[in-house]
Amino acid sequence: MALTREQAWELLNEYNKGEFHLKHGQIVGDVMRWYANELGYGDEADFWETVGLLHDLDFEMYPDEHCIKSQEIMREKGLDERLIRATASHGYGLPEPQHEMEKVLFATDELTGLIGAVALMRPSKSVEDLEVKSVKKKYKDKKFAAGCSREVIERGAEMLGWDLDTLIERTILAMRASEHVD
């Protein structure tokens, strides 16, 4: 079964109550939609957005079973196996990302958090005037946004065949296009 954006949002809210997780899902959904259009998958933009929206479906309630419990939940609800696989693929090898969409999710999930944290440190508190060099400066400081795995971000860029600057630049542009980024 395919989901509309509204149905995906309702499902996310069923398993997530915290503002942080809900907003993160919306931002990653928007970023995934942007990438779908940017990379020539515009006809699948709704699906890419749904994958981004639901990628952390189980994280708030089942952090120790992340990307495992979500598969159970989605199967119980009769959701499309393609959606189940895609959302689970960012779970660090559960399963390994194969499709370009899965690689984008893997690469941008952690990066959106890092970029958001950098933006909050700026006087404007916005991604609108954020530059790659500002992100790179904070990226090098392992104590800054320590929960955002640099290793995962770098591995994601490598999977896509992009250098880190390209991934950061594109993700900043994607976040600028998001209506959910402050």
mmCIF file with all atom_site columns, C-alpha atoms in Angstrom, residues 54-60 62-75 84-95 105-106 109:
data_model
loop_
_atom_site.group_PDB
_atom_site.id
_atom_site.type_symbol
_atom_site.label_atom_id
_atom_site.label_alt_id
_atom_site.label_comp_id
_atom_site.label_asym_id
_atom_site.label_entity_id
_atom_site.label_seq_id
_atom_site.pdbx_PDB_ins_code
_atom_site.Cartn_x
_atom_site.Cartn_y
_atom_site.Cartn_z
_atom_site.occupancy
_atom_site.B_iso_or_equiv
_atom_site.pdbx_formal_charge
_atom_site.auth_seq_id
_atom_site.auth_comp_id
_atom_site.auth_asym_id
_atom_site.auth_atom_id
_atom_site.pdbx_PDB_model_num
ATOM 1  C CA . LEU A 1 54  ? 9.188  8.064  7.909  1.00 0.00 ? 54  LEU A CA 1
ATOM 2  C CA . HIS A 1 55  ? 12.873 7.155  8.095  1.00 0.00 ? 55  HIS A CA 1
ATOM 3  C CA . ASP A 1 56  ? 12.984 7.489  11.906 1.00 0.00 ? 56  ASP A CA 1
ATOM 4  C CA . LEU A 1 57  ? 9.454  6.178  12.527 1.00 0.00 ? 57  LEU A CA 1
ATOM 5  C CA . ASP A 1 58  ? 10.579 3.930  15.397 1.00 0.00 ? 58  ASP A CA 1
ATOM 6  C CA . PHE A 1 59  ? 13.423 6.012  16.840 1.00 0.00 ? 59  PHE A CA 1
ATOM 7  C CA . GLU A 1 60  ? 11.544 7.844  19.584 1.00 0.00 ? 60  GLU A CA 1
ATOM 8  C CA . TYR A 1 62  ? 12.155 2.081  20.138 1.00 0.00 ? 62  TYR A CA 1
ATOM 9  C CA . PRO A 1 63  ? 15.653 3.612  19.987 1.00 0.00 ? 63  PRO A CA 1
ATOM 10 C CA . ASP A 1 64  ? 17.341 0.264  20.696 1.00 0.00 ? 64  ASP A CA 1
ATOM 11 C CA . GLU A 1 65  ? 15.432 -1.348 17.803 1.00 0.00 ? 65  GLU A CA 1
ATOM 12 C CA . HIS A 1 66  ? 15.804 1.525  15.354 1.00 0.00 ? 66  HIS A CA 1
ATOM 13 C CA . CYS A 1 67  ? 15.238 0.497  11.722 1.00 0.00 ? 67  CYS A CA 1
ATOM 14 C CA . ILE A 1 68  ? 14.181 -2.952 12.903 1.00 0.00 ? 68  ILE A CA 1
ATOM 15 C CA . LYS A 1 69  ? 10.951 -2.114 14.724 1.00 0.00 ? 69  LYS A CA 1
ATOM 16 C CA . SER A 1 70  ? 9.898  0.265  11.924 1.00 0.00 ? 70  SER A CA 1
ATOM 17 C CA . GLN A 1 71  ? 10.000 -2.641 9.472  1.00 0.00 ? 71  GLN A CA 1
ATOM 18 C CA . GLU A 1 72  ? 7.659  -4.639 11.724 1.00 0.00 ? 72  GLU A CA 1
ATOM 19 C CA . ILE A 1 73  ? 5.306  -1.685 12.136 1.00 0.00 ? 73  ILE A CA 1
ATOM 20 C CA . MET A 1 74  ? 5.156  -0.987 8.414  1.00 0.00 ? 74  MET A CA 1
ATOM 21 C CA . ARG A 1 75  ? 4.615  -4.645 7.506  1.00 0.00 ? 75  ARG A CA 1
ATOM 22 C CA . ILE A 1 84  ? 10.117 -0.499 4.207  1.00 0.00 ? 84  ILE A CA 1
ATOM 23 C CA . ARG A 1 85  ? 13.490 -1.244 2.625  1.00 0.00 ? 85  ARG A CA 1
ATOM 24 C CA . ALA A 1 86  ? 14.194 2.389  1.767  1.00 0.00 ? 86  ALA A CA 1
ATOM 25 C CA . THR A 1 87  ? 13.503 3.697  5.272  1.00 0.00 ? 87  THR A CA 1
ATOM 26 C CA . ALA A 1 88  ? 15.550 0.912  6.869  1.00 0.00 ? 88  ALA A CA 1
ATOM 27 C CA . SER A 1 89  ? 18.507 1.433  4.521  1.00 0.00 ? 89  SER A CA 1
ATOM 28 C CA . HIS A 1 90  ? 19.818 4.405  6.501  1.00 0.00 ? 90  HIS A CA 1
ATOM 29 C CA . GLY A 1 91  ? 20.252 2.124  9.524  1.00 0.00 ? 91  GLY A CA 1
ATOM 30 C CA . TYR A 1 92  ? 23.958 1.601  8.994  1.00 0.00 ? 92  TYR A CA 1
ATOM 31 C CA . GLY A 1 93  ? 23.851 -1.608 7.010  1.00 0.00 ? 93  GLY A CA 1
ATOM 32 C CA . LEU A 1 94  ? 20.277 -2.842 7.639  1.00 0.00 ? 94  LEU A CA 1
ATOM 33 C CA . PRO A 1 95  ? 20.083 -3.299 4.573  1.00 0.00 ? 95  PRO A CA 1
ATOM 34 C CA . LEU A 1 105 ? 18.915 9.299  2.772  1.00 0.00 ? 105 LEU A CA 1
ATOM 35 C CA . PHE A 1 106 ? 21.964 7.667  4.334  1.00 0.00 ? 106 PHE A CA 1
ATOM 36 C CA . ASP A 1 109 ? 20.039 12.170 7.611  1.00 0.00 ? 109 ASP A CA 1
#
